[in-house]
XYZ file of C-alpha atoms in Angstrom:
79
model
C 0.000 0.000 0.000
C 1.495 3.375 -0.968
C 1.540 6.486 1.241
C -1.525 8.020 -0.406
C -3.561 4.883 0.174
C -2.406 4.761 3.785
C -3.438 8.394 4.277
C -6.874 7.724 2.805
C -7.232 4.695 5.065
C -6.254 6.808 8.048
C -8.824 9.413 7.082
C -11.495 6.718 7.085
C -10.249 5.403 10.438
C -10.595 8.840 11.977
C -14.324 8.208 11.933
C -14.352 4.505 12.842
C -11.296 4.059 15.096
C -10.071 7.506 16.058
C -7.597 6.327 18.726
C -5.777 4.024 16.310
C -5.862 6.520 13.448
C -4.569 9.311 15.660
C -1.743 7.132 16.935
C -0.818 6.054 13.388
C -0.858 9.659 12.147
C 1.339 10.765 15.006
C 3.878 7.972 14.524
C 4.039 8.402 10.751
C 4.268 12.197 10.582
C 5.669 13.536 13.870
C 9.339 13.670 12.885
C 8.687 15.266 9.486
C 6.382 17.869 11.054
C 8.970 18.706 13.711
C 11.543 19.278 10.969
C 9.160 21.644 9.182
C 8.385 23.566 12.373
C 12.097 23.729 13.243
C 12.837 25.436 9.910
C 10.575 28.305 10.962
C 11.800 28.863 14.518
C 15.209 27.130 14.910
C 14.262 25.838 18.365
C 13.596 22.119 18.798
C 11.435 22.475 21.920
C 9.249 25.097 20.241
C 9.002 22.986 17.080
C 7.925 19.920 19.068
C 5.375 21.962 21.011
C 3.960 23.361 17.762
C 3.487 19.855 16.371
C 1.909 18.664 19.614
C -0.474 21.626 19.503
C -1.545 20.664 15.973
C -2.215 17.063 16.994
C -4.046 18.147 20.147
C -6.263 20.559 18.250
C -6.922 17.970 15.564
C -7.966 15.452 18.228
C -10.186 17.980 20.000
C -11.924 18.879 16.725
C -11.885 15.412 15.133
C -15.635 15.423 14.597
C -15.624 18.804 12.855
C -12.570 18.670 10.608
C -13.115 18.188 6.894
C -9.925 17.243 5.072
C -10.083 17.772 1.319
C -6.495 16.794 0.618
C -4.055 14.141 1.799
C -3.683 14.153 5.574
C 0.079 14.675 5.233
C -0.482 17.970 3.420
C -3.167 19.037 5.861
C -0.753 18.465 8.757
C 2.103 20.300 7.019
C -0.036 23.371 6.432
C -1.368 23.204 9.988
C 2.160 23.263 11.390
C-alpha cells in the first residue's frame, strides 16, 4: 500500500477508530512535522510543542474537521 492509500485509510479510520488513526498519524508524521516547524523557529522544543499543539487541536476537533487533501499535506499546512 502506498503512502496516499495509507493516508486515505487513516482518514477513514478517523471516523471509525479515532484512537488508532490518531496514533498512526502521530507515529508516521511527527518527525517530518517537527523538521518543518524547526525550519521556521530554529528551536527544537518550540518545534515539538507546535506539532503537539496541531495534533491536540486535531484530536479535539476530530468530529468537525473536513480534510479535502491528503492528511500529510493538511498536517504540514497546519504546522
